[in-house]
Amino acid sequence: MSDFKWEYLFNIEIALDSLPFILEGAWITILIAIVSMIISLILGLFIALARMSKFKFSSIPARLFISFMRGTPLLVILFILYFGLPMIGIELEPLTAAIVGMSVHFSAYTAEIIRSAISSVSKGQWEAAETLRMSYWQTMRRIILPQATRIALPPLSSVFMDIIKGTSLAMVITVSEMFYRAKVVVGQTYESLTLYILVALIYWGLCTVVTLLQDYLEKKANRYV
């Protein structure tokens, strides 16, 4: 223990020298996370509505899709898209495969969150809309979704943080995101502990920003409650 030096745990000089290179990858991480979240929200909304439909030809496929995606690791989905699809003549760029894989995978989670949020809105809201002769889509857009959004906000924020952390898996399909770049620096410096701690701190910072944004949006959404 007397030979222990703090630089063995975290070498500040190496960390500072590597930071610009790793932050370039952080922009790729943020890009993947934001685009994947937006697409998964859009897909999730339609999957949730299909899941809630009275028609079995839409509700059953939606249920199967949600079950499959929630029961399959994200890493397997990425491997299917990047390494598997070329076997049938479909080739995706690494970044495209990462965004598609994460969007499709997390849309199953957003679908269940949206479905639960919509179901929690009082049935009296639907009845009131019927008395005003609103169509289904008018009721959904003007009455149900605004209330469901407030309910779904906290769990959707958690999904977004999971997406941010999940971008690290894109490394295995050669996407030059933050963790991939950290591995490159580790191969050059052998300072694995320093680099991985540095990446962990950056992920923590990104997720903290999401938490602060969630708090702000919740306060804004609850202003009129």
mmCIF file of the C-alpha atoms, coordinates in Angstrom:
data_MODEL
# 
_entry.id   MODEL 
# 
loop_
_atom_site.group_PDB 
_atom_site.id 
_atom_site.type_symbol 
_atom_site.label_atom_id 
_atom_site.label_alt_id 
_atom_site.label_comp_id 
_atom_site.label_asym_id 
_atom_site.label_entity_id 
_atom_site.label_seq_id 
_atom_site.pdbx_PDB_ins_code 
_atom_site.Cartn_x 
_atom_site.Cartn_y 
_atom_site.Cartn_z 
_atom_site.occupancy 
_atom_site.B_iso_or_equiv 
_atom_site.pdbx_formal_charge 
_atom_site.auth_seq_id 
_atom_site.auth_comp_id 
_atom_site.auth_asym_id 
_atom_site.auth_atom_id 
_atom_site.pdbx_PDB_model_num 
ATOM 1   C CA . MET A 1 1   ? 0.000   0.000   0.000   1.00 0.00 ? 1   MET A CA 1 
ATOM 2   C CA . SER A 1 2   ? 2.939   2.355   0.622   1.00 0.00 ? 2   SER A CA 1 
ATOM 3   C CA . ASP A 1 3   ? 3.747   2.201   -3.114  1.00 0.00 ? 3   ASP A CA 1 
ATOM 4   C CA . PHE A 1 4   ? 0.245   3.267   -4.116  1.00 0.00 ? 4   PHE A CA 1 
ATOM 5   C CA . LYS A 1 5   ? 0.071   6.396   -6.239  1.00 0.00 ? 5   LYS A CA 1 
ATOM 6   C CA . TRP A 1 6   ? -3.103  8.240   -7.148  1.00 0.00 ? 6   TRP A CA 1 
ATOM 7   C CA . GLU A 1 7   ? -2.066  8.464   -10.787 1.00 0.00 ? 7   GLU A CA 1 
ATOM 8   C CA . TYR A 1 8   ? -2.463  4.684   -10.944 1.00 0.00 ? 8   TYR A CA 1 
ATOM 9   C CA . LEU A 1 9   ? -6.153  5.230   -10.196 1.00 0.00 ? 9   LEU A CA 1 
ATOM 10  C CA . PHE A 1 10  ? -6.737  8.339   -12.285 1.00 0.00 ? 10  PHE A CA 1 
ATOM 11  C CA . ASN A 1 11  ? -3.960  9.969   -14.257 1.00 0.00 ? 11  ASN A CA 1 
ATOM 12  C CA . ILE A 1 12  ? -5.156  13.562  -14.678 1.00 0.00 ? 12  ILE A CA 1 
ATOM 13  C CA . GLU A 1 13  ? -2.553  14.365  -17.325 1.00 0.00 ? 13  GLU A CA 1 
ATOM 14  C CA . ILE A 1 14  ? -3.590  11.432  -19.526 1.00 0.00 ? 14  ILE A CA 1 
ATOM 15  C CA . ALA A 1 15  ? -7.257  12.265  -18.947 1.00 0.00 ? 15  ALA A CA 1 
ATOM 16  C CA . LEU A 1 16  ? -6.847  15.894  -20.006 1.00 0.00 ? 16  LEU A CA 1 
ATOM 17  C CA . ASP A 1 17  ? -4.777  14.960  -23.048 1.00 0.00 ? 17  ASP A CA 1 
ATOM 18  C CA . SER A 1 18  ? -7.386  12.407  -24.139 1.00 0.00 ? 18  SER A CA 1 
ATOM 19  C CA . LEU A 1 19  ? -10.454 14.509  -23.360 1.00 0.00 ? 19  LEU A CA 1 
ATOM 20  C CA . PRO A 1 20  ? -10.723 16.383  -26.722 1.00 0.00 ? 20  PRO A CA 1 
ATOM 21  C CA . PHE A 1 21  ? -10.479 13.125  -28.690 1.00 0.00 ? 21  PHE A CA 1 
ATOM 22  C CA . ILE A 1 22  ? -13.092 11.412  -26.510 1.00 0.00 ? 22  ILE A CA 1 
ATOM 23  C CA . LEU A 1 23  ? -15.435 14.421  -26.569 1.00 0.00 ? 23  LEU A CA 1 
ATOM 24  C CA . GLU A 1 24  ? -15.482 14.192  -30.369 1.00 0.00 ? 24  GLU A CA 1 
ATOM 25  C CA . GLY A 1 25  ? -16.988 10.763  -29.842 1.00 0.00 ? 25  GLY A CA 1 
ATOM 26  C CA . ALA A 1 26  ? -19.392 12.224  -27.273 1.00 0.00 ? 26  ALA A CA 1 
ATOM 27  C CA . TRP A 1 27  ? -21.065 14.190  -30.065 1.00 0.00 ? 27  TRP A CA 1 
ATOM 28  C CA . ILE A 1 28  ? -21.692 10.910  -31.887 1.00 0.00 ? 28  ILE A CA 1 
ATOM 29  C CA . THR A 1 29  ? -23.085 9.480   -28.646 1.00 0.00 ? 29  THR A CA 1 
ATOM 30  C CA . ILE A 1 30  ? -25.444 12.450  -28.265 1.00 0.00 ? 30  ILE A CA 1 
ATOM 31  C CA . LEU A 1 31  ? -26.492 12.255  -31.932 1.00 0.00 ? 31  LEU A CA 1 
ATOM 32  C CA . ILE A 1 32  ? -27.346 8.562   -31.677 1.00 0.00 ? 32  ILE A CA 1 
ATOM 33  C CA . ALA A 1 33  ? -29.216 9.093   -28.410 1.00 0.00 ? 33  ALA A CA 1 
ATOM 34  C CA . ILE A 1 34  ? -31.336 12.041  -29.567 1.00 0.00 ? 34  ILE A CA 1 
ATOM 35  C CA . VAL A 1 35  ? -32.238 10.632  -32.987 1.00 0.00 ? 35  VAL A CA 1 
ATOM 36  C CA . SER A 1 36  ? -32.986 7.192   -31.495 1.00 0.00 ? 36  SER A CA 1 
ATOM 37  C CA . MET A 1 37  ? -35.189 8.721   -28.794 1.00 0.00 ? 37  MET A CA 1 
ATOM 38  C CA . ILE A 1 38  ? -37.187 10.779  -31.296 1.00 0.00 ? 38  ILE A CA 1 
ATOM 39  C CA . ILE A 1 39  ? -37.748 7.810   -33.604 1.00 0.00 ? 39  ILE A CA 1 
ATOM 40  C CA . SER A 1 40  ? -38.580 5.476   -30.704 1.00 0.00 ? 40  SER A CA 1 
ATOM 41  C CA . LEU A 1 41  ? -41.169 7.979   -29.435 1.00 0.00 ? 41  LEU A CA 1 
ATOM 42  C CA . ILE A 1 42  ? -42.853 8.179   -32.836 1.00 0.00 ? 42  ILE A CA 1 
ATOM 43  C CA . LEU A 1 43  ? -42.785 4.401   -33.314 1.00 0.00 ? 43  LEU A CA 1 
ATOM 44  C CA . GLY A 1 44  ? -43.802 3.870   -29.692 1.00 0.00 ? 44  GLY A CA 1 
ATOM 45  C CA . LEU A 1 45  ? -46.898 6.032   -30.067 1.00 0.00 ? 45  LEU A CA 1 
ATOM 46  C CA . PHE A 1 46  ? -48.186 4.083   -33.071 1.00 0.00 ? 46  PHE A CA 1 
ATOM 47  C CA . ILE A 1 47  ? -47.273 0.733   -31.502 1.00 0.00 ? 47  ILE A CA 1 
ATOM 48  C CA . ALA A 1 48  ? -49.073 1.733   -28.302 1.00 0.00 ? 48  ALA A CA 1 
ATOM 49  C CA . LEU A 1 49  ? -52.209 2.710   -30.239 1.00 0.00 ? 49  LEU A CA 1 
ATOM 50  C CA . ALA A 1 50  ? -52.043 -0.577  -32.161 1.00 0.00 ? 50  ALA A CA 1 
ATOM 51  C CA . ARG A 1 51  ? -51.575 -2.446  -28.870 1.00 0.00 ? 51  ARG A CA 1 
ATOM 52  C CA . MET A 1 52  ? -54.701 -0.774  -27.447 1.00 0.00 ? 52  MET A CA 1 
ATOM 53  C CA . SER A 1 53  ? -56.766 -1.373  -30.578 1.00 0.00 ? 53  SER A CA 1 
ATOM 54  C CA . LYS A 1 54  ? -59.855 -3.587  -30.412 1.00 0.00 ? 54  LYS A CA 1 
ATOM 55  C CA . PHE A 1 55  ? -58.820 -5.152  -33.713 1.00 0.00 ? 55  PHE A CA 1 
ATOM 56  C CA . LYS A 1 56  ? -56.695 -8.271  -33.294 1.00 0.00 ? 56  LYS A CA 1 
ATOM 57  C CA . PHE A 1 57  ? -54.920 -7.833  -36.640 1.00 0.00 ? 57  PHE A CA 1 
ATOM 58  C CA . SER A 1 58  ? -53.164 -4.782  -35.153 1.00 0.00 ? 58  SER A CA 1 
ATOM 59  C CA . SER A 1 59  ? -53.092 -5.541  -31.421 1.00 0.00 ? 59  SER A CA 1 
ATOM 60  C CA . ILE A 1 60  ? -51.581 -9.042  -31.705 1.00 0.00 ? 60  ILE A CA 1 
ATOM 61  C CA . PRO A 1 61  ? -48.585 -8.016  -33.904 1.00 0.00 ? 61  PRO A CA 1 
ATOM 62  C CA . ALA A 1 62  ? -47.994 -5.045  -31.585 1.00 0.00 ? 62  ALA A CA 1 
ATOM 63  C CA . ARG A 1 63  ? -47.993 -7.334  -28.543 1.00 0.00 ? 63  ARG A CA 1 
ATOM 64  C CA . LEU A 1 64  ? -45.600 -9.759  -30.238 1.00 0.00 ? 64  LEU A CA 1 
ATOM 65  C CA . PHE A 1 65  ? -43.272 -6.950  -31.277 1.00 0.00 ? 65  PHE A CA 1 
ATOM 66  C CA . ILE A 1 66  ? -43.162 -5.508  -27.752 1.00 0.00 ? 66  ILE A CA 1 
ATOM 67  C CA . SER A 1 67  ? -42.618 -8.942  -26.226 1.00 0.00 ? 67  SER A CA 1 
ATOM 68  C CA . PHE A 1 68  ? -39.805 -9.800  -28.652 1.00 0.00 ? 68  PHE A CA 1 
ATOM 69  C CA . MET A 1 69  ? -37.958 -6.500  -28.273 1.00 0.00 ? 69  MET A CA 1 
ATOM 70  C CA . ARG A 1 70  ? -38.238 -6.422  -24.491 1.00 0.00 ? 70  ARG A CA 1 
ATOM 71  C CA . GLY A 1 71  ? -37.067 -10.026 -24.312 1.00 0.00 ? 71  GLY A CA 1 
ATOM 72  C CA . THR A 1 72  ? -34.073 -9.621  -26.628 1.00 0.00 ? 72  THR A CA 1 
ATOM 73  C CA . PRO A 1 73  ? -30.787 -7.907  -25.646 1.00 0.00 ? 73  PRO A CA 1 
ATOM 74  C CA . LEU A 1 74  ? -29.958 -4.732  -27.541 1.00 0.00 ? 74  LEU A CA 1 
ATOM 75  C CA . LEU A 1 75  ? -26.566 -6.187  -28.440 1.00 0.00 ? 75  LEU A CA 1 
ATOM 76  C CA . VAL A 1 76  ? -28.254 -9.048  -30.308 1.00 0.00 ? 76  VAL A CA 1 
ATOM 77  C CA . ILE A 1 77  ? -30.423 -6.592  -32.254 1.00 0.00 ? 77  ILE A CA 1 
ATOM 78  C CA . LEU A 1 78  ? -27.321 -4.635  -33.285 1.00 0.00 ? 78  LEU A CA 1 
ATOM 79  C CA . PHE A 1 79  ? -25.577 -7.835  -34.397 1.00 0.00 ? 79  PHE A CA 1 
ATOM 80  C CA . ILE A 1 80  ? -28.604 -8.885  -36.450 1.00 0.00 ? 80  ILE A CA 1 
ATOM 81  C CA . LEU A 1 81  ? -28.717 -5.523  -38.222 1.00 0.00 ? 81  LEU A CA 1 
ATOM 82  C CA . TYR A 1 82  ? -25.001 -5.081  -38.834 1.00 0.00 ? 82  TYR A CA 1 
ATOM 83  C CA . PHE A 1 83  ? -23.672 -8.627  -39.234 1.00 0.00 ? 83  PHE A CA 1 
ATOM 84  C CA . GLY A 1 84  ? -26.829 -10.575 -40.071 1.00 0.00 ? 84  GLY A CA 1 
ATOM 85  C CA . LEU A 1 85  ? -28.635 -8.494  -42.705 1.00 0.00 ? 85  LEU A CA 1 
ATOM 86  C CA . PRO A 1 86  ? -25.669 -8.552  -45.155 1.00 0.00 ? 86  PRO A CA 1 
ATOM 87  C CA . MET A 1 87  ? -26.362 -12.292 -45.467 1.00 0.00 ? 87  MET A CA 1 
ATOM 88  C CA . ILE A 1 88  ? -29.577 -11.385 -47.320 1.00 0.00 ? 88  ILE A CA 1 
ATOM 89  C CA . GLY A 1 89  ? -28.036 -8.502  -49.241 1.00 0.00 ? 89  GLY A CA 1 
ATOM 90  C CA . ILE A 1 90  ? -28.909 -5.625  -46.901 1.00 0.00 ? 90  ILE A CA 1 
ATOM 91  C CA . GLU A 1 91  ? -25.906 -3.657  -45.678 1.00 0.00 ? 91  GLU A CA 1 
ATOM 92  C CA . LEU A 1 92  ? -26.156 -0.779  -43.216 1.00 0.00 ? 92  LEU A CA 1 
ATOM 93  C CA . GLU A 1 93  ? -23.512 1.735   -42.248 1.00 0.00 ? 93  GLU A CA 1 
ATOM 94  C CA . PRO A 1 94  ? -22.412 1.336   -38.595 1.00 0.00 ? 94  PRO A CA 1 
ATOM 95  C CA . LEU A 1 95  ? -24.033 4.618   -37.495 1.00 0.00 ? 95  LEU A CA 1 
ATOM 96  C CA . THR A 1 96  ? -27.261 3.791   -39.336 1.00 0.00 ? 96  THR A CA 1 
ATOM 97  C CA . ALA A 1 97  ? -27.382 0.303   -37.849 1.00 0.00 ? 97  ALA A CA 1 
ATOM 98  C CA . ALA A 1 98  ? -26.862 1.744   -34.364 1.00 0.00 ? 98  ALA A CA 1 
ATOM 99  C CA . ILE A 1 99  ? -29.675 4.285   -34.730 1.00 0.00 ? 99  ILE A CA 1 
ATOM 100 C CA . VAL A 1 100 ? -32.080 1.792   -36.310 1.00 0.00 ? 100 VAL A CA 1 
ATOM 101 C CA . GLY A 1 101 ? -31.298 -0.867  -33.708 1.00 0.00 ? 101 GLY A CA 1 
ATOM 102 C CA . MET A 1 102 ? -31.693 1.425   -30.729 1.00 0.00 ? 102 MET A CA 1 
ATOM 103 C CA . SER A 1 103 ? -34.804 3.097   -32.144 1.00 0.00 ? 103 SER A CA 1 
ATOM 104 C CA . VAL A 1 104 ? -36.568 -0.197  -32.779 1.00 0.00 ? 104 VAL A CA 1 
ATOM 105 C CA . HIS A 1 105 ? -35.437 -1.761  -29.512 1.00 0.00 ? 105 HIS A CA 1 
ATOM 106 C CA . PHE A 1 106 ? -36.444 1.117   -27.250 1.00 0.00 ? 106 PHE A CA 1 
ATOM 107 C CA . SER A 1 107 ? -39.696 1.782   -29.130 1.00 0.00 ? 107 SER A CA 1 
ATOM 108 C CA . ALA A 1 108 ? -41.065 -1.288  -27.352 1.00 0.00 ? 108 ALA A CA 1 
ATOM 109 C CA . TYR A 1 109 ? -40.378 0.358   -23.992 1.00 0.00 ? 109 TYR A CA 1 
ATOM 110 C CA . THR A 1 110 ? -41.756 3.744   -25.017 1.00 0.00 ? 110 THR A CA 1 
ATOM 111 C CA . ALA A 1 111 ? -44.846 1.999   -26.405 1.00 0.00 ? 111 ALA A CA 1 
ATOM 112 C CA . GLU A 1 112 ? -45.618 0.409   -23.048 1.00 0.00 ? 112 GLU A CA 1 
ATOM 113 C CA . ILE A 1 113 ? -45.016 3.689   -21.219 1.00 0.00 ? 113 ILE A CA 1 
ATOM 114 C CA . ILE A 1 114 ? -47.282 5.593   -23.604 1.00 0.00 ? 114 ILE A CA 1 
ATOM 115 C CA . ARG A 1 115 ? -49.954 2.885   -23.436 1.00 0.00 ? 115 ARG A CA 1 
ATOM 116 C CA . SER A 1 116 ? -49.900 2.939   -19.643 1.00 0.00 ? 116 SER A CA 1 
ATOM 117 C CA . ALA A 1 117 ? -50.052 6.742   -19.581 1.00 0.00 ? 117 ALA A CA 1 
ATOM 118 C CA . ILE A 1 118 ? -52.999 6.858   -21.994 1.00 0.00 ? 118 ILE A CA 1 
ATOM 119 C CA . SER A 1 119 ? -54.829 4.168   -20.024 1.00 0.00 ? 119 SER A CA 1 
ATOM 120 C CA . SER A 1 120 ? -54.396 6.133   -16.804 1.00 0.00 ? 120 SER A CA 1 
ATOM 121 C CA . VAL A 1 121 ? -56.338 9.108   -18.169 1.00 0.00 ? 121 VAL A CA 1 
ATOM 122 C CA . SER A 1 122 ? -59.854 9.081   -16.757 1.00 0.00 ? 122 SER A CA 1 
ATOM 123 C CA . LYS A 1 123 ? -62.560 7.580   -18.959 1.00 0.00 ? 123 LYS A CA 1 
ATOM 124 C CA . GLY A 1 124 ? -64.619 10.670  -18.183 1.00 0.00 ? 124 GLY A CA 1 
ATOM 125 C CA . GLN A 1 125 ? -62.275 12.601  -20.463 1.00 0.00 ? 125 GLN A CA 1 
ATOM 126 C CA . TRP A 1 126 ? -63.277 10.372  -23.373 1.00 0.00 ? 126 TRP A CA 1 
ATOM 127 C CA . GLU A 1 127 ? -66.947 10.719  -22.489 1.00 0.00 ? 127 GLU A CA 1 
ATOM 128 C CA . ALA A 1 128 ? -66.666 14.500  -22.306 1.00 0.00 ? 128 ALA A CA 1 
ATOM 129 C CA . ALA A 1 129 ? -65.024 14.530  -25.755 1.00 0.00 ? 129 ALA A CA 1 
ATOM 130 C CA . GLU A 1 130 ? -67.855 12.397  -27.138 1.00 0.00 ? 130 GLU A CA 1 
ATOM 131 C CA . THR A 1 131 ? -70.437 14.880  -25.887 1.00 0.00 ? 131 THR A CA 1 
ATOM 132 C CA . LEU A 1 132 ? -68.541 17.574  -27.806 1.00 0.00 ? 132 LEU A CA 1 
ATOM 133 C CA . ARG A 1 133 ? -68.648 15.314  -30.879 1.00 0.00 ? 133 ARG A CA 1 
ATOM 134 C CA . MET A 1 134 ? -64.891 15.157  -31.189 1.00 0.00 ? 134 MET A CA 1 
ATOM 135 C CA . SER A 1 135 ? -63.393 12.483  -33.417 1.00 0.00 ? 135 SER A CA 1 
ATOM 136 C CA . TYR A 1 136 ? -61.010 9.858   -32.019 1.00 0.00 ? 136 TYR A CA 1 
ATOM 137 C CA . TRP A 1 137 ? -57.929 11.698  -33.282 1.00 0.00 ? 137 TRP A CA 1 
ATOM 138 C CA . GLN A 1 138 ? -59.198 15.085  -32.076 1.00 0.00 ? 138 GLN A CA 1 
ATOM 139 C CA . THR A 1 139 ? -59.799 13.627  -28.622 1.00 0.00 ? 139 THR A CA 1 
ATOM 140 C CA . MET A 1 140 ? -56.374 12.017  -28.609 1.00 0.00 ? 140 MET A CA 1 
ATOM 141 C CA . ARG A 1 141 ? -54.546 15.133  -29.796 1.00 0.00 ? 141 ARG A CA 1 
ATOM 142 C CA . ARG A 1 142 ? -56.361 17.783  -27.765 1.00 0.00 ? 142 ARG A CA 1 
ATOM 143 C CA . ILE A 1 143 ? -57.312 15.986  -24.547 1.00 0.00 ? 143 ILE A CA 1 
ATOM 144 C CA . ILE A 1 144 ? -55.703 12.587  -23.961 1.00 0.00 ? 144 ILE A CA 1 
ATOM 145 C CA . LEU A 1 145 ? -52.119 12.987  -25.176 1.00 0.00 ? 145 LEU A CA 1 
ATOM 146 C CA . PRO A 1 146 ? -51.429 16.268  -23.313 1.00 0.00 ? 146 PRO A CA 1 
ATOM 147 C CA . GLN A 1 147 ? -52.476 14.612  -20.040 1.00 0.00 ? 147 GLN A CA 1 
ATOM 148 C CA . ALA A 1 148 ? -50.682 11.353  -20.866 1.00 0.00 ? 148 ALA A CA 1 
ATOM 149 C CA . THR A 1 149 ? -47.484 13.261  -21.652 1.00 0.00 ? 149 THR A CA 1 
ATOM 150 C CA . ARG A 1 150 ? -47.318 14.634  -18.120 1.00 0.00 ? 150 ARG A CA 1 
ATOM 151 C CA . ILE A 1 151 ? -47.746 11.124  -16.708 1.00 0.00 ? 151 ILE A CA 1 
ATOM 152 C CA . ALA A 1 152 ? -45.246 9.522   -19.105 1.00 0.00 ? 152 ALA A CA 1 
ATOM 153 C CA . LEU A 1 153 ? -42.520 12.140  -18.692 1.00 0.00 ? 153 LEU A CA 1 
ATOM 154 C CA . PRO A 1 154 ? -40.554 10.561  -15.783 1.00 0.00 ? 154 PRO A CA 1 
ATOM 155 C CA . PRO A 1 155 ? -40.381 7.020   -17.249 1.00 0.00 ? 155 PRO A CA 1 
ATOM 156 C CA . LEU A 1 156 ? -39.597 8.367   -20.717 1.00 0.00 ? 156 LEU A CA 1 
ATOM 157 C CA . SER A 1 157 ? -36.712 10.334  -19.223 1.00 0.00 ? 157 SER A CA 1 
ATOM 158 C CA . SER A 1 158 ? -35.413 7.089   -17.742 1.00 0.00 ? 158 SER A CA 1 
ATOM 159 C CA . VAL A 1 159 ? -35.620 5.470   -21.173 1.00 0.00 ? 159 VAL A CA 1 
ATOM 160 C CA . PHE A 1 160 ? -33.640 8.360   -22.645 1.00 0.00 ? 160 PHE A CA 1 
ATOM 161 C CA . MET A 1 161 ? -30.910 7.808   -20.057 1.00 0.00 ? 161 MET A CA 1 
ATOM 162 C CA . ASP A 1 162 ? -30.913 4.104   -20.904 1.00 0.00 ? 162 ASP A CA 1 
ATOM 163 C CA . ILE A 1 163 ? -30.473 5.034   -24.566 1.00 0.00 ? 163 ILE A CA 1 
ATOM 164 C CA . ILE A 1 164 ? -27.539 7.318   -23.727 1.00 0.00 ? 164 ILE A CA 1 
ATOM 165 C CA . LYS A 1 165 ? -25.847 4.542   -21.775 1.00 0.00 ? 165 LYS A CA 1 
ATOM 166 C CA . GLY A 1 166 ? -26.815 1.972   -24.407 1.00 0.00 ? 166 GLY A CA 1 
ATOM 167 C CA . THR A 1 167 ? -24.927 3.873   -27.112 1.00 0.00 ? 167 THR A CA 1 
ATOM 168 C CA . SER A 1 168 ? -21.747 2.340   -25.675 1.00 0.00 ? 168 SER A CA 1 
ATOM 169 C CA . LEU A 1 169 ? -22.818 -0.951  -27.271 1.00 0.00 ? 169 LEU A CA 1 
ATOM 170 C CA . ALA A 1 170 ? -22.476 0.667   -30.692 1.00 0.00 ? 170 ALA A CA 1 
ATOM 171 C CA . MET A 1 171 ? -18.743 0.217   -30.180 1.00 0.00 ? 171 MET A CA 1 
ATOM 172 C CA . VAL A 1 172 ? -19.046 -3.461  -31.110 1.00 0.00 ? 172 VAL A CA 1 
ATOM 173 C CA . ILE A 1 173 ? -20.247 -2.526  -34.614 1.00 0.00 ? 173 ILE A CA 1 
ATOM 174 C CA . THR A 1 174 ? -17.355 -0.056  -35.030 1.00 0.00 ? 174 THR A CA 1 
ATOM 175 C CA . VAL A 1 175 ? -19.262 3.188   -34.416 1.00 0.00 ? 175 VAL A CA 1 
ATOM 176 C CA . SER A 1 176 ? -16.678 5.764   -33.353 1.00 0.00 ? 176 SER A CA 1 
ATOM 177 C CA . GLU A 1 177 ? -18.634 6.946   -30.331 1.00 0.00 ? 177 GLU A CA 1 
ATOM 178 C CA . MET A 1 178 ? -17.251 7.902   -26.947 1.00 0.00 ? 178 MET A CA 1 
ATOM 179 C CA . PHE A 1 179 ? -16.522 4.444   -25.538 1.00 0.00 ? 179 PHE A CA 1 
ATOM 180 C CA . TYR A 1 180 ? -14.970 3.284   -28.819 1.00 0.00 ? 180 TYR A CA 1 
ATOM 181 C CA . ARG A 1 181 ? -12.567 6.218   -28.724 1.00 0.00 ? 181 ARG A CA 1 
ATOM 182 C CA . ALA A 1 182 ? -11.715 5.482   -25.098 1.00 0.00 ? 182 ALA A CA 1 
ATOM 183 C CA . LYS A 1 183 ? -10.768 1.945   -26.133 1.00 0.00 ? 183 LYS A CA 1 
ATOM 184 C CA . VAL A 1 184 ? -8.510  3.392   -28.846 1.00 0.00 ? 184 VAL A CA 1 
ATOM 185 C CA . VAL A 1 185 ? -6.695  5.572   -26.297 1.00 0.00 ? 185 VAL A CA 1 
ATOM 186 C CA . VAL A 1 186 ? -6.394  2.630   -23.899 1.00 0.00 ? 186 VAL A CA 1 
ATOM 187 C CA . GLY A 1 187 ? -4.678  0.669   -26.662 1.00 0.00 ? 187 GLY A CA 1 
ATOM 188 C CA . GLN A 1 188 ? -2.147  3.479   -27.006 1.00 0.00 ? 188 GLN A CA 1 
ATOM 189 C CA . THR A 1 189 ? -1.559  4.415   -23.362 1.00 0.00 ? 189 THR A CA 1 
ATOM 190 C CA . TYR A 1 190 ? -2.574  1.274   -21.419 1.00 0.00 ? 190 TYR A CA 1 
ATOM 191 C CA . GLU A 1 191 ? -4.262  3.623   -18.922 1.00 0.00 ? 191 GLU A CA 1 
ATOM 192 C CA . SER A 1 192 ? -7.484  1.630   -18.892 1.00 0.00 ? 192 SER A CA 1 
ATOM 193 C CA . LEU A 1 193 ? -8.686  2.679   -15.432 1.00 0.00 ? 193 LEU A CA 1 
ATOM 194 C CA . THR A 1 194 ? -8.157  6.374   -16.111 1.00 0.00 ? 194 THR A CA 1 
ATOM 195 C CA . LEU A 1 195 ? -9.921  6.302   -19.475 1.00 0.00 ? 195 LEU A CA 1 
ATOM 196 C CA . TYR A 1 196 ? -12.870 4.228   -18.296 1.00 0.00 ? 196 TYR A CA 1 
ATOM 197 C CA . ILE A 1 197 ? -13.385 6.443   -15.255 1.00 0.00 ? 197 ILE A CA 1 
ATOM 198 C CA . LEU A 1 198 ? -13.242 9.480   -17.541 1.00 0.00 ? 198 LEU A CA 1 
ATOM 199 C CA . VAL A 1 199 ? -15.897 7.995   -19.840 1.00 0.00 ? 199 VAL A CA 1 
ATOM 200 C CA . ALA A 1 200 ? -18.053 7.073   -16.835 1.00 0.00 ? 200 ALA A CA 1 
ATOM 201 C CA . LEU A 1 201 ? -17.905 10.675  -15.611 1.00 0.00 ? 201 LEU A CA 1 
ATOM 202 C CA . ILE A 1 202 ? -18.960 11.975  -19.036 1.00 0.00 ? 202 ILE A CA 1 
ATOM 203 C CA . TYR A 1 203 ? -21.902 9.539   -19.174 1.00 0.00 ? 203 TYR A CA 1 
ATOM 204 C CA . TRP A 1 204 ? -22.840 10.631  -15.667 1.00 0.00 ? 204 TRP A CA 1 
ATOM 205 C CA . GLY A 1 205 ? -22.740 14.271  -16.763 1.00 0.00 ? 205 GLY A CA 1 
ATOM 206 C CA . LEU A 1 206 ? -24.978 13.611  -19.772 1.00 0.00 ? 206 LEU A CA 1 
ATOM 207 C CA . CYS A 1 207 ? -27.516 11.729  -17.665 1.00 0.00 ? 207 CYS A CA 1 
ATOM 208 C CA . THR A 1 208 ? -27.459 14.518  -15.070 1.00 0.00 ? 208 THR A CA 1 
ATOM 209 C CA . VAL A 1 209 ? -28.392 17.007  -17.796 1.00 0.00 ? 209 VAL A CA 1 
ATOM 210 C CA . VAL A 1 210 ? -31.330 14.764  -18.749 1.00 0.00 ? 210 VAL A CA 1 
ATOM 211 C CA . THR A 1 211 ? -32.435 14.642  -15.103 1.00 0.00 ? 211 THR A CA 1 
ATOM 212 C CA . LEU A 1 212 ? -32.344 18.435  -14.845 1.00 0.00 ? 212 LEU A CA 1 
ATOM 213 C CA . LEU A 1 213 ? -34.303 18.725  -18.091 1.00 0.00 ? 213 LEU A CA 1 
ATOM 214 C CA . GLN A 1 214 ? -36.843 16.243  -16.751 1.00 0.00 ? 214 GLN A CA 1 
ATOM 215 C CA . ASP A 1 215 ? -37.298 18.299  -13.570 1.00 0.00 ? 215 ASP A CA 1 
ATOM 216 C CA . TYR A 1 216 ? -37.816 21.450  -15.639 1.00 0.00 ? 216 TYR A CA 1 
ATOM 217 C CA . LEU A 1 217 ? -40.360 19.823  -17.952 1.00 0.00 ? 217 LEU A CA 1 
ATOM 218 C CA . GLU A 1 218 ? -42.231 18.270  -15.031 1.00 0.00 ? 218 GLU A CA 1 
ATOM 219 C CA . LYS A 1 219 ? -42.569 21.635  -13.297 1.00 0.00 ? 219 LYS A CA 1 
ATOM 220 C CA . LYS A 1 220 ? -43.764 23.201  -16.533 1.00 0.00 ? 220 LYS A CA 1 
ATOM 221 C CA . ALA A 1 221 ? -46.258 20.384  -17.195 1.00 0.00 ? 221 ALA A CA 1 
ATOM 222 C CA . ASN A 1 222 ? -47.597 20.489  -13.625 1.00 0.00 ? 222 ASN A CA 1 
ATOM 223 C CA . ARG A 1 223 ? -48.076 24.238  -13.624 1.00 0.00 ? 223 ARG A CA 1 
ATOM 224 C CA . TYR A 1 224 ? -51.739 24.000  -14.547 1.00 0.00 ? 224 TYR A CA 1 
ATOM 225 C CA . VAL A 1 225 ? -52.525 20.825  -12.597 1.00 0.00 ? 225 VAL A CA 1 
# 
